[in-house]
Coordinates of C-alpha atoms in Angstrom, one line a residue:
M1 CA 85.5 124.5 91.7
A2 CA 87.6 127.6 92.1
Q3 CA 89.4 128.9 89.0
V4 CA 92.7 130.7 88.7
Q5 CA 93.7 133.0 85.8
Y6 CA 97.0 132.1 84.3
D7 CA 98.7 135.2 83.0
C8 CA 100.5 134.2 79.8
S9 CA 102.6 136.1 77.4
R10 CA 101.2 136.4 73.9
G11 CA 102.8 134.6 71.0
N12 CA 103.8 136.3 67.8
H13 CA 101.7 135.1 64.8
P14 CA 101.8 136.3 61.1
N15 CA 99.1 138.6 59.9
V16 CA 97.9 139.3 63.4
S17 CA 98.5 142.5 65.4
N18 CA 100.3 142.2 68.7
S19 CA 98.2 144.4 70.8
T20 CA 98.2 143.4 74.5
A21 CA 95.3 141.4 75.6
S22 CA 93.9 141.7 79.1
P23 CA 93.3 138.6 81.2
V24 CA 90.0 136.8 80.8
G25 CA 87.8 137.5 83.8
H26 CA 86.0 135.0 85.9
E27 CA 82.6 135.9 84.5
Q28 CA 83.8 135.4 80.9
I29 CA 85.3 132.1 81.8
H30 CA 82.1 130.9 83.4
L31 CA 80.2 132.1 80.3
L32 CA 82.5 130.3 78.0
L33 CA 82.2 127.1 80.0
N34 CA 78.4 127.2 80.0
V35 CA 78.4 127.9 76.2
C36 CA 80.7 125.0 75.4
K37 CA 78.7 122.6 77.6
E38 CA 75.6 123.6 75.8
A39 CA 77.3 123.1 72.4
K40 CA 78.4 119.7 73.5
K41 CA 74.7 118.6 73.8
A42 CA 74.3 119.1 70.0
A43 CA 77.3 116.9 69.1
Y44 CA 76.6 114.3 66.4
C45 CA 78.8 111.4 67.3
P46 CA 77.0 108.1 66.7
Y47 CA 80.2 106.2 65.9
S48 CA 82.8 107.4 68.5
H49 CA 80.3 108.3 71.2
F50 CA 82.7 111.0 72.2
P51 CA 80.8 114.4 72.3
V52 CA 82.8 117.6 72.4
G53 CA 81.7 121.2 72.6
A54 CA 83.8 124.3 72.1
A55 CA 83.3 128.0 72.7
L56 CA 85.6 130.7 71.2
L57 CA 85.9 134.2 72.6
T58 CA 87.0 137.0 70.3
C59 CA 88.8 140.1 71.3
D60 CA 85.6 142.0 70.6
G61 CA 83.7 139.9 73.2
K62 CA 81.8 137.8 70.7
I63 CA 81.5 134.0 71.4
F64 CA 81.3 131.4 68.7
S65 CA 80.4 127.8 69.6
G66 CA 80.8 124.5 67.8
C67 CA 80.5 120.8 68.3
N68 CA 81.9 117.7 66.6
V69 CA 80.0 116.3 63.6
E70 CA 80.7 112.8 62.3
N71 CA 79.7 110.7 59.3
A72 CA 80.1 107.0 58.5
C73 CA 83.8 107.5 58.2
Y74 CA 84.1 109.5 61.4
P75 CA 87.8 110.2 61.2
L76 CA 86.8 112.6 58.4
G77 CA 84.3 114.3 60.7
I78 CA 84.6 117.9 61.9
C79 CA 85.9 118.5 65.5
A80 CA 84.3 121.0 67.8
E81 CA 87.3 123.4 67.9
R82 CA 87.5 123.4 64.1
T83 CA 83.8 124.2 63.8
A84 CA 83.9 127.1 66.2
I85 CA 87.1 128.5 64.6
Q86 CA 85.8 128.2 61.0
K87 CA 82.5 129.9 62.0
A88 CA 84.4 132.8 63.5
V89 CA 87.0 133.1 60.6
S90 CA 84.2 133.0 58.0
E91 CA 82.7 136.1 59.6
G92 CA 86.0 138.0 59.7
Y93 CA 87.2 137.4 63.2
V94 CA 90.8 136.5 63.4
N95 CA 91.9 137.6 66.9
F96 CA 90.8 135.6 69.9
R97 CA 91.3 135.7 73.6
A98 CA 90.1 132.3 74.9
M99 CA 88.7 128.9 73.9
A100 CA 86.7 126.6 76.2
I101 CA 86.3 122.9 75.4
A102 CA 83.8 120.5 77.1
S103 CA 84.9 116.9 76.8
I104 CA 85.5 113.8 78.8
N105 CA 89.2 113.7 78.0
F106 CA 92.0 115.9 76.7
E107 CA 94.3 114.5 74.1
D108 CA 97.2 115.9 72.0
W109 CA 95.0 115.9 68.8
E110 CA 92.9 118.7 70.4
K111 CA 95.9 120.9 70.8
K112 CA 97.1 120.1 67.3
V113 CA 93.8 121.2 65.8
I114 CA 94.0 124.5 67.6
R115 CA 97.7 124.9 66.8
E116 CA 97.1 124.3 63.1
F117 CA 95.1 127.5 63.0
C118 CA 97.6 129.3 65.1
F119 CA 100.1 128.7 62.3
A120 CA 98.0 130.8 60.0
R121 CA 96.1 133.7 61.4
L122 CA 94.9 133.0 64.9
S123 CA 96.2 134.2 68.3
L124 CA 94.8 132.4 71.3
N125 CA 96.0 134.2 74.4
Y126 CA 94.2 132.0 76.9
I127 CA 92.5 128.6 76.6
A128 CA 90.2 127.6 79.5
T129 CA 89.3 124.0 79.1
A130 CA 86.3 122.4 80.8
F131 CA 86.0 118.7 81.2
K132 CA 83.5 116.4 82.8
T133 CA 85.6 116.4 86.0
E134 CA 88.2 119.1 85.6
V135 CA 89.0 122.7 84.7
R136 CA 92.2 123.6 83.0
V137 CA 93.7 127.0 82.2
L138 CA 96.2 126.8 79.4
P139 CA 98.7 129.4 78.1
A140 CA 98.7 130.9 74.7
L141 CA 99.4 128.6 71.8
T142 CA 102.1 129.9 69.6
H143 CA 103.7 128.8 66.3
A144 CA 106.4 127.3 68.4
D145 CA 105.4 123.9 69.8
S146 CA 105.5 125.1 73.4
P147 CA 104.4 122.7 76.1
T148 CA 101.0 123.1 77.5
E149 CA 100.7 123.6 81.3
T150 CA 97.9 122.8 83.6
I151 CA 96.8 124.8 86.6
F152 CA 94.0 122.5 87.9
I153 CA 94.7 118.8 87.4
R154 CA 92.1 116.2 86.4
K155 CA 89.9 115.7 89.4
N156 CA 89.1 112.0 89.0
K157 CA 91.7 110.6 86.8
P158 CA 90.8 107.0 86.0
L159 CA 93.1 104.5 87.7
K160 CA 95.2 102.2 85.5
D161 CA 93.3 99.1 84.6
P162 CA 95.4 95.9 85.2
L163 CA 93.2 94.3 82.5
S164 CA 93.8 97.0 79.9
A165 CA 95.6 94.5 77.8
F166 CA 92.6 92.1 78.0
R167 CA 89.9 94.5 76.9
W168 CA 87.4 91.9 75.9
Q169 CA 88.5 89.3 78.5
G170 CA 87.9 88.8 82.2
F171 CA 84.1 88.5 82.1
K172 CA 84.1 84.7 82.8
L173 CA 85.5 82.9 85.7
E174 CA 87.1 80.2 83.4
E175 CA 89.4 82.9 82.0
Y176 CA 91.2 83.3 85.3
L177 CA 94.0 81.4 87.0
I178 CA 93.1 81.2 90.7
G179 CA 95.8 81.2 93.3
Q180 CA 95.9 81.1 97.0
P181 CA 93.3 82.8 99.4
I182 CA 94.2 86.3 100.4
G183 CA 91.5 87.0 103.0
K184 CA 88.1 86.2 104.2
G185 CA 85.3 88.3 105.6
C186 CA 81.8 87.8 106.8
S187 CA 80.3 87.7 103.3
A188 CA 83.1 86.8 100.9
A189 CA 86.4 85.2 100.2
V190 CA 89.2 86.8 98.3
Y191 CA 91.8 85.0 96.1
E192 CA 94.8 86.0 94.1
A193 CA 94.2 85.7 90.4
A194 CA 95.6 86.3 86.9
I195 CA 94.6 86.0 83.3
P196 CA 97.1 83.9 81.3
L197 CA 98.6 85.4 78.2
S198 CA 96.8 83.0 76.0
S199 CA 93.2 81.9 76.7
N200 CA 93.8 78.6 74.7
Y201 CA 94.8 76.6 77.7
R202 CA 93.6 73.2 78.8
R203 CA 91.6 72.5 81.8
S204 CA 93.4 70.6 84.6
E205 CA 93.0 66.9 84.4
D206 CA 92.7 66.7 88.1
S207 CA 89.3 68.6 88.0
K208 CA 86.7 65.9 88.3
P209 CA 83.0 66.0 89.1
L210 CA 81.8 65.1 92.6
E211 CA 81.2 61.4 93.2
G212 CA 77.7 60.4 92.5
K213 CA 77.0 63.3 90.1
S214 CA 76.7 63.2 86.4
P215 CA 79.9 64.3 84.6
D216 CA 77.8 66.5 82.3
A217 CA 75.9 68.6 84.8
Q218 CA 75.4 69.1 88.6
W219 CA 72.2 70.4 90.0
D220 CA 71.6 72.6 93.0
H221 CA 68.2 74.2 93.8
G222 CA 67.1 73.6 90.2
S223 CA 70.1 75.3 88.6
V224 CA 72.5 73.4 86.4
I225 CA 76.2 73.8 86.8
H226 CA 77.8 73.3 83.4
P227 CA 81.2 71.4 83.3
A228 CA 82.9 74.3 81.7
E229 CA 82.1 76.5 84.7
R230 CA 82.9 74.0 87.4
K231 CA 86.4 74.7 88.4
P232 CA 88.9 77.3 87.1
I233 CA 92.4 76.1 86.5
Q234 CA 94.7 76.5 89.5
T235 CA 98.4 76.8 89.3
N236 CA 101.5 76.7 91.5
Q237 CA 103.1 79.8 89.9
Q238 CA 104.8 82.2 92.1
R239 CA 102.5 84.8 93.9
A240 CA 104.2 87.6 91.9
A241 CA 102.4 86.2 88.8
F242 CA 99.0 87.1 90.3
P243 CA 98.4 90.9 89.8
L244 CA 94.7 90.6 90.5
A245 CA 92.4 89.8 93.4
I246 CA 89.1 88.1 92.8
K247 CA 86.3 88.4 95.4
M248 CA 83.8 85.6 95.5
M249 CA 80.6 86.6 97.4
W250 CA 78.8 84.1 99.5
N251 CA 75.3 83.7 98.1
I252 CA 72.9 82.4 100.7
S253 CA 69.7 84.2 99.9
A254 CA 69.9 85.8 96.5
G255 CA 68.9 82.9 94.4
S256 CA 70.8 81.7 91.3
S257 CA 69.7 84.1 88.6
S258 CA 71.9 87.1 87.5
E259 CA 69.1 89.5 88.1
A260 CA 68.4 88.2 91.6
I261 CA 72.1 88.4 92.5
L262 CA 72.4 91.9 91.1
S263 CA 69.4 93.1 93.2
T264 CA 70.8 91.6 96.4
M265 CA 74.5 92.5 96.0
R266 CA 74.2 95.7 94.1
Q267 CA 76.1 97.7 96.7
E268 CA 79.2 95.8 95.9
L269 CA 79.1 97.3 92.4
V270 CA 79.2 100.9 93.6
P271 CA 82.9 101.3 92.9
A272 CA 82.8 99.4 89.6
S273 CA 84.4 101.0 86.6
G274 CA 82.4 101.6 83.4
S275 CA 84.1 98.6 81.7
A276 CA 83.5 96.3 84.6
L277 CA 79.9 95.8 83.6
S278 CA 80.4 95.2 79.9
G279 CA 79.8 91.5 80.0
E280 CA 76.7 89.5 80.5
Y281 CA 76.2 90.9 84.0
G282 CA 76.5 94.5 82.6
A283 CA 73.7 93.8 80.2
V284 CA 71.4 92.9 83.1
A285 CA 72.5 96.0 85.0
C286 CA 71.9 98.4 82.1
H287 CA 68.3 97.1 81.6
R288 CA 67.4 97.2 85.2
R289 CA 69.2 100.3 86.5
P290 CA 66.1 102.3 87.2
V291 CA 64.7 99.5 89.4
F292 CA 67.8 99.0 91.5
G293 CA 68.5 102.7 91.9
K294 CA 72.1 102.4 93.1
K295 CA 74.7 105.0 92.5
R296 CA 78.0 104.4 90.6
L297 CA 81.1 106.0 92.0
E298 CA 83.5 108.0 89.9
P299 CA 87.1 106.8 90.2
H300 CA 89.3 108.2 92.9
P301 CA 92.9 107.2 93.9
N302 CA 91.8 106.4 97.5
I303 CA 88.8 104.3 96.5
I304 CA 89.0 100.7 95.3
Q305 CA 88.1 100.2 91.6
V306 CA 86.2 97.0 90.6
I307 CA 87.5 96.3 87.1
R308 CA 85.4 93.2 86.3
A309 CA 82.1 92.0 87.7
F310 CA 80.2 88.9 86.6
T311 CA 78.2 85.9 87.9
S312 CA 79.3 82.3 87.6
S313 CA 78.8 78.9 89.2
V314 CA 80.5 78.5 92.6
P315 CA 83.8 76.6 92.2
L316 CA 85.7 74.6 94.7
L317 CA 88.6 76.9 95.5
P318 CA 91.6 76.3 97.8
G319 CA 90.7 76.3 101.5
A320 CA 86.9 76.2 100.9
Y321 CA 86.2 73.2 103.0
V322 CA 88.2 74.6 105.9
D323 CA 87.3 78.3 105.7
Y324 CA 83.7 78.5 104.5
P325 CA 82.2 75.0 104.1
D326 CA 78.7 76.1 105.3
V327 CA 78.2 78.6 102.5
L328 CA 79.1 76.2 99.7
P329 CA 76.2 74.9 97.5
L330 CA 74.9 71.3 97.8
S331 CA 76.8 70.2 94.8
L332 CA 80.1 70.9 96.7
N333 CA 79.0 70.2 100.3
P334 CA 75.9 68.1 101.1
S335 CA 75.3 70.2 104.2
G336 CA 76.0 73.6 102.6
I337 CA 73.3 76.3 102.4
G338 CA 74.7 78.4 99.5
H339 CA 73.3 78.8 96.0
S340 CA 75.0 77.5 92.9
R341 CA 75.8 80.9 91.4
T342 CA 77.2 84.0 92.9
L343 CA 78.9 87.3 92.2
F344 CA 82.6 87.7 91.4
L345 CA 84.4 91.0 91.6
V346 CA 87.9 91.5 90.1
M347 CA 90.3 94.2 91.5
K348 CA 93.9 95.0 91.5
K349 CA 95.7 93.1 94.2
N350 CA 97.2 95.1 97.0
P351 CA 100.0 93.9 99.3
C352 CA 98.2 94.1 102.6
T353 CA 95.4 95.7 104.7
L354 CA 96.0 98.7 106.9
R355 CA 95.6 96.5 110.0
Q356 CA 98.4 94.2 108.7
Y357 CA 100.6 97.1 107.8
L358 CA 100.2 98.8 111.2
S359 CA 100.9 95.5 113.1
E360 CA 104.3 95.2 111.4
R361 CA 105.5 98.8 111.1
N362 CA 105.6 101.9 113.2
S363 CA 105.1 105.0 110.9
D364 CA 106.6 108.3 111.8
A365 CA 104.4 111.4 112.4
H366 CA 104.7 112.6 108.8
L367 CA 103.6 109.3 107.2
S368 CA 100.8 109.0 109.8
T369 CA 99.5 112.4 108.9
L370 CA 99.6 111.5 105.2
M371 CA 97.6 108.3 105.8
I372 CA 94.9 110.1 107.8
L373 CA 94.8 112.7 105.0
Q374 CA 94.3 110.0 102.4
L375 CA 91.3 108.5 104.3
L376 CA 89.8 112.0 104.5
E377 CA 90.2 112.5 100.8
G378 CA 88.5 109.2 100.1
V379 CA 85.6 109.9 102.4
D380 CA 85.2 113.4 101.0
H381 CA 84.9 111.8 97.5
L382 CA 82.2 109.5 98.8
V383 CA 80.2 112.4 100.4
R384 CA 80.4 114.5 97.2
H385 CA 78.8 111.6 95.4
G386 CA 76.1 111.1 98.1
I387 CA 77.5 107.8 99.3
A388 CA 78.3 106.6 102.9
H389 CA 80.6 103.6 103.3
R390 CA 79.2 102.7 106.8
D391 CA 81.8 100.0 107.4
L392 CA 85.1 101.8 107.6
K393 CA 87.8 99.9 109.6
S394 CA 91.4 99.1 109.2
D395 CA 90.5 95.7 107.7
N396 CA 88.6 97.4 104.9
I397 CA 91.4 99.6 103.9
L398 CA 94.1 98.3 101.6
V399 CA 97.7 99.5 101.3
E400 CA 99.8 100.0 98.3
F401 CA 103.3 101.5 98.2
D402 CA 104.8 104.2 96.0
S403 CA 108.3 104.1 94.6
A404 CA 109.7 105.6 97.9
G405 CA 107.9 103.0 100.1
C406 CA 105.3 105.5 101.3
P407 CA 101.9 103.8 102.0
W408 CA 99.0 104.6 99.7
L409 CA 95.6 103.8 101.3
V410 CA 92.6 102.5 99.3
I411 CA 89.1 102.2 100.8
T412 CA 87.4 98.9 99.9
D413 CA 84.4 96.6 100.7
F414 CA 81.3 98.6 99.9
G415 CA 78.8 95.8 100.8
C416 CA 77.3 97.9 103.6
C417 CA 77.3 101.3 101.9
L418 CA 74.4 103.7 101.5
A419 CA 74.3 104.6 97.9
D420 CA 70.7 105.2 97.0
E421 CA 69.7 107.7 94.2
N422 CA 66.5 108.6 95.9
I423 CA 67.5 109.3 99.6
G424 CA 71.2 110.4 99.3
L425 CA 72.9 110.5 102.7
R426 CA 69.7 110.8 104.8
L427 CA 68.3 107.3 105.6
P428 CA 64.6 107.1 106.7
F429 CA 64.8 105.2 110.0
T430 CA 61.2 104.1 110.4
S431 CA 61.7 100.8 112.2
W432 CA 64.4 98.6 113.8
Y433 CA 64.4 96.5 110.6
V434 CA 66.2 99.3 108.7
D435 CA 69.9 98.5 108.3
R436 CA 72.1 101.2 109.8
G437 CA 75.4 99.8 108.6
G438 CA 77.9 97.0 109.2
N439 CA 80.4 98.1 111.9
G440 CA 78.8 98.6 115.3
C441 CA 82.1 99.5 117.1
L442 CA 82.8 102.4 114.7
M443 CA 79.3 103.6 114.2
A444 CA 79.0 107.3 114.7
P445 CA 77.0 108.5 117.7
E446 CA 74.2 110.0 115.7
V447 CA 73.7 106.7 114.0
V448 CA 74.0 104.3 116.9
T449 CA 71.8 106.3 119.2
A450 CA 69.0 106.9 116.6
I451 CA 65.5 105.7 117.6
P452 CA 63.2 104.7 114.8
G453 CA 59.9 106.4 114.2
P454 CA 57.8 108.3 111.7
G455 CA 59.8 110.9 109.9
V456 CA 63.1 110.0 111.6
L457 CA 66.1 110.4 109.3
I458 CA 69.7 109.4 110.0
D459 CA 72.2 111.8 108.5
Y460 CA 75.4 110.0 107.3
S461 CA 77.1 113.1 105.9
K462 CA 79.7 113.1 108.7
A463 CA 79.5 109.5 109.9
D464 CA 82.4 108.2 107.9
A465 CA 84.5 111.2 109.0
W466 CA 83.9 110.1 112.6
A467 CA 85.2 106.6 111.8
V468 CA 88.3 108.1 110.3
G469 CA 88.9 109.9 113.6
A470 CA 88.7 106.6 115.4
I471 CA 91.0 104.8 112.9
A472 CA 93.5 107.7 113.3
Y473 CA 94.3 106.3 116.8
E474 CA 95.5 103.1 115.2
I475 CA 97.5 105.0 112.5
L476 CA 99.2 107.1 115.2
G477 CA 100.3 104.0 117.1
L478 CA 97.6 103.5 119.8
C479 CA 94.8 101.0 120.2
N480 CA 91.5 102.0 118.8
P481 CA 89.6 103.4 121.8
F482 CA 86.3 101.9 120.5
Y483 CA 87.6 98.4 120.3
G484 CA 88.0 95.8 123.1
Q485 CA 86.6 95.5 126.5
G486 CA 87.2 96.8 130.0
R487 CA 87.5 100.2 131.5
S488 CA 89.8 101.6 128.8
S489 CA 87.4 100.9 125.9
L490 CA 84.8 103.4 124.9
E491 CA 81.4 103.0 123.3
S492 CA 80.3 105.4 120.6
R493 CA 76.8 105.3 122.1
S494 CA 77.9 106.8 125.4
Y495 CA 81.4 108.2 125.4
Q496 CA 82.3 111.8 126.2
E497 CA 85.0 113.8 124.4
D498 CA 87.1 114.2 127.5
Q499 CA 87.3 110.4 127.8
L500 CA 89.3 110.0 124.6
P501 CA 92.9 108.9 125.2
A502 CA 95.6 111.4 124.8
L503 CA 97.7 111.1 121.6
P504 CA 101.5 110.7 121.8
D505 CA 103.7 113.8 122.1
T506 CA 105.2 113.0 118.8
V507 CA 101.9 113.9 117.1
S508 CA 101.7 117.5 116.0
F509 CA 99.2 119.9 117.6
D510 CA 97.3 120.3 114.3
V511 CA 96.8 116.6 113.9
K512 CA 95.6 116.2 117.5
Q513 CA 93.0 119.0 117.0
V514 CA 91.8 117.4 113.7
V515 CA 91.3 114.0 115.4
K516 CA 89.6 115.7 118.4
M517 CA 87.2 117.5 116.1
L518 CA 86.5 114.5 114.0
L519 CA 85.4 112.6 117.2
Q520 CA 82.9 115.3 118.3
R521 CA 79.6 113.6 119.4
D522 CA 77.6 116.4 117.9
P523 CA 77.8 116.2 114.1
N524 CA 77.1 119.9 113.9
K525 CA 80.4 120.6 115.8
R526 CA 82.3 117.8 113.9
L527 CA 84.6 118.7 111.0
S528 CA 83.6 117.5 107.6
A529 CA 86.0 115.3 105.8
R530 CA 86.8 118.1 103.3
V531 CA 87.6 120.8 105.9
A532 CA 89.6 118.3 107.9
A533 CA 91.6 117.4 104.8
N534 CA 92.2 121.0 104.0
V535 CA 93.5 121.6 107.6
L536 CA 96.0 118.9 107.2
H537 CA 97.0 120.1 103.7
L538 CA 97.7 123.6 105.1
S539 CA 99.5 122.2 108.1
L540 CA 101.8 120.1 105.9
W541 CA 102.4 122.5 103.0
G542 CA 100.9 126.0 103.8
E543 CA 102.7 127.1 106.8
N544 CA 104.0 130.3 105.2
I545 CA 100.5 131.7 104.7
L546 CA 99.3 130.8 108.2
V547 CA 100.4 134.1 109.7
P548 CA 97.4 135.8 111.5
K549 CA 98.0 139.4 110.2
S550 CA 99.1 138.4 106.7
L551 CA 96.3 135.9 105.9
K552 CA 94.9 137.7 102.8
L553 CA 93.2 136.7 99.6
D554 CA 96.1 137.7 97.3
K555 CA 98.6 135.8 99.4
M556 CA 96.3 132.7 99.4
I557 CA 96.0 132.9 95.6
G558 CA 99.7 133.3 95.2
W559 CA 100.3 130.3 97.4
L560 CA 97.8 128.2 95.3
L561 CA 99.5 129.2 92.1
H562 CA 102.9 128.2 93.6
Q563 CA 101.5 124.9 94.8
S564 CA 100.0 124.3 91.3
A565 CA 103.3 125.0 89.5
A566 CA 105.3 122.9 92.0
T567 CA 102.8 120.0 91.7
L568 CA 103.0 120.1 87.9
L569 CA 106.8 120.2 88.0
M570 CA 106.9 117.2 90.4
D571 CA 104.3 115.4 88.4
G572 CA 106.5 115.7 85.3
L573 CA 110.0 115.1 86.8
V574 CA 109.3 112.7 89.6
D575 CA 107.5 109.3 89.6
R576 CA 103.8 110.1 89.4
S577 CA 102.9 107.4 91.9
R578 CA 104.5 109.4 94.8
V579 CA 102.0 109.9 97.5
E580 CA 102.7 113.5 98.3
T581 CA 102.3 114.5 94.6
K582 CA 99.0 112.6 94.5
M583 CA 97.7 114.3 97.6
K584 CA 98.5 117.8 96.4
T585 CA 96.8 116.9 93.1
C586 CA 93.6 115.8 95.0
F587 CA 93.8 119.0 97.1
L588 CA 94.0 121.3 94.1
A589 CA 91.3 119.4 92.2
N590 CA 88.8 119.6 95.1
L591 CA 89.5 123.2 95.9
E592 CA 86.5 125.2 97.3
Y593 CA 87.1 128.8 98.4
E594 CA 84.8 128.7 101.4
D595 CA 86.2 125.3 102.7
L596 CA 89.8 126.5 102.3
W597 CA 89.2 129.7 104.3
E598 CA 87.3 127.8 107.0
A599 CA 90.3 125.5 107.4
A600 CA 92.8 128.3 107.5
F601 CA 90.8 130.2 110.2
L602 CA 90.3 127.1 112.2
L603 CA 94.0 126.4 112.3
L604 CA 94.8 130.0 113.3
S605 CA 92.1 130.0 116.0
W606 CA 93.4 126.6 117.5
R607 CA 97.0 127.9 117.6
N608 CA 96.0 131.3 119.1
H609 CA 93.9 129.5 121.8
S610 CA 96.8 127.2 122.5
A611 CA 99.2 130.0 122.8

């Protein structure tokens, strides 16, 4: 991540000289970050499990480190900042230039601990804070309680958990109220759901065992279905009362044990939050993690977050006999082929899919560009974590709306993803039995044309970016060129770039070029999701620096500082759910110097060539 020095005026403190301090250099910042990360490893926090490391830079260039130390009454423990400061003060150092903090969060109590010493004798001119997923550069702390500003925003800020008020609930199917079906795919059904305010509710009197079965237990393939798990309460409450969506996987081949289900359906758990696996199912996952070898994805605003995951007996839900009778267990359908238990995933409910949204509304050019940009940000996040979705399509993209009605896109359905700790994004393709993904129509050329053999690898690093290029046609108001039949449809296996349909005149030149470069057959010529996203960011908000003769480093840094300040101001004064604010935050958080310059020069070269 690139870092920007924030030049702050120095506060006045008693007993401290007011000599001017020079800005902290990049090398010193990197050194501070490394020292505080090492100090964090020595943290003793058996009670809070919240390790923190700190590194303090004196005006003489000496660095003091510290970590948090707890005891049985851990609120009385010593925090990392206090440890580092006390070590320095005890050796006679009272003037300081910077402090770096390595942690997984940043709370007000950290600033209060530092400010407490500022009251007395310390002068902190710069504070560079390093987190697990972010870097912050903070201004000087003075005796006045001045607000703390942020230059680089948290990179992967956890999404708000709809179950935050039910911390220890939601790990059993019986705790949910199940509403009407929302959707159905090839491997699961999705229902609206909610957790009632009180868990002390009575089971519906209409819930009866199937005729001919014991009222105490029902059997299927040797697994007992307990009465308490048979059927969740259903209600006729209004749909607005269901803030959650619960996805019931269809279990045909995984068996009925939790371990077998986890092994078979582990890809569905890739976007699961840390608290999602805290129940019975999580205990299995934690003990077997090295065996299953699947990655877990860090939170991202454009990626769905599974907030609960558990196994339970398959219930008879609304529409089951009509929509998916064949995958029901024998206990519910004598001709069904499903097992008695399966995996349930709980997520926030979104209003619609991208396909549904596009079928009802025509977005203008600006909104369309923002939607394409969001998909690129989501795909880039996957690539950074060594994950390929492999089933991107408008049905697998959910839509939420911000306070201004702007669509916010969320990538969902990870059942076909490649998320292996051992192979990353390069899949050994040794035989035709190796699964290449789930969506044949939107399968990138290098994937669909691969021929198996010894040593053959399929590189998925730009495969999802290609799919975004195809979906962009739908977002921009046209039919997806890789769907349908007839002369107008194309196949990813054989198409040529000059066969791609022309985009409407209302689409900007920059967006047309991005879509064209995303759909290059040769992955070496294709844009990565990160560079493509940077191009759109610059096209939307960086026009003033895209002058050929004035594209210089100092101007780029000035523009980044301006964008940072503007984003912070908007984040504080405007609704934080606004799409543009979120997109600028993602851009600043994922900033890489080389990728940004590549995007800027690409834009300029395209425009010069067009002119």
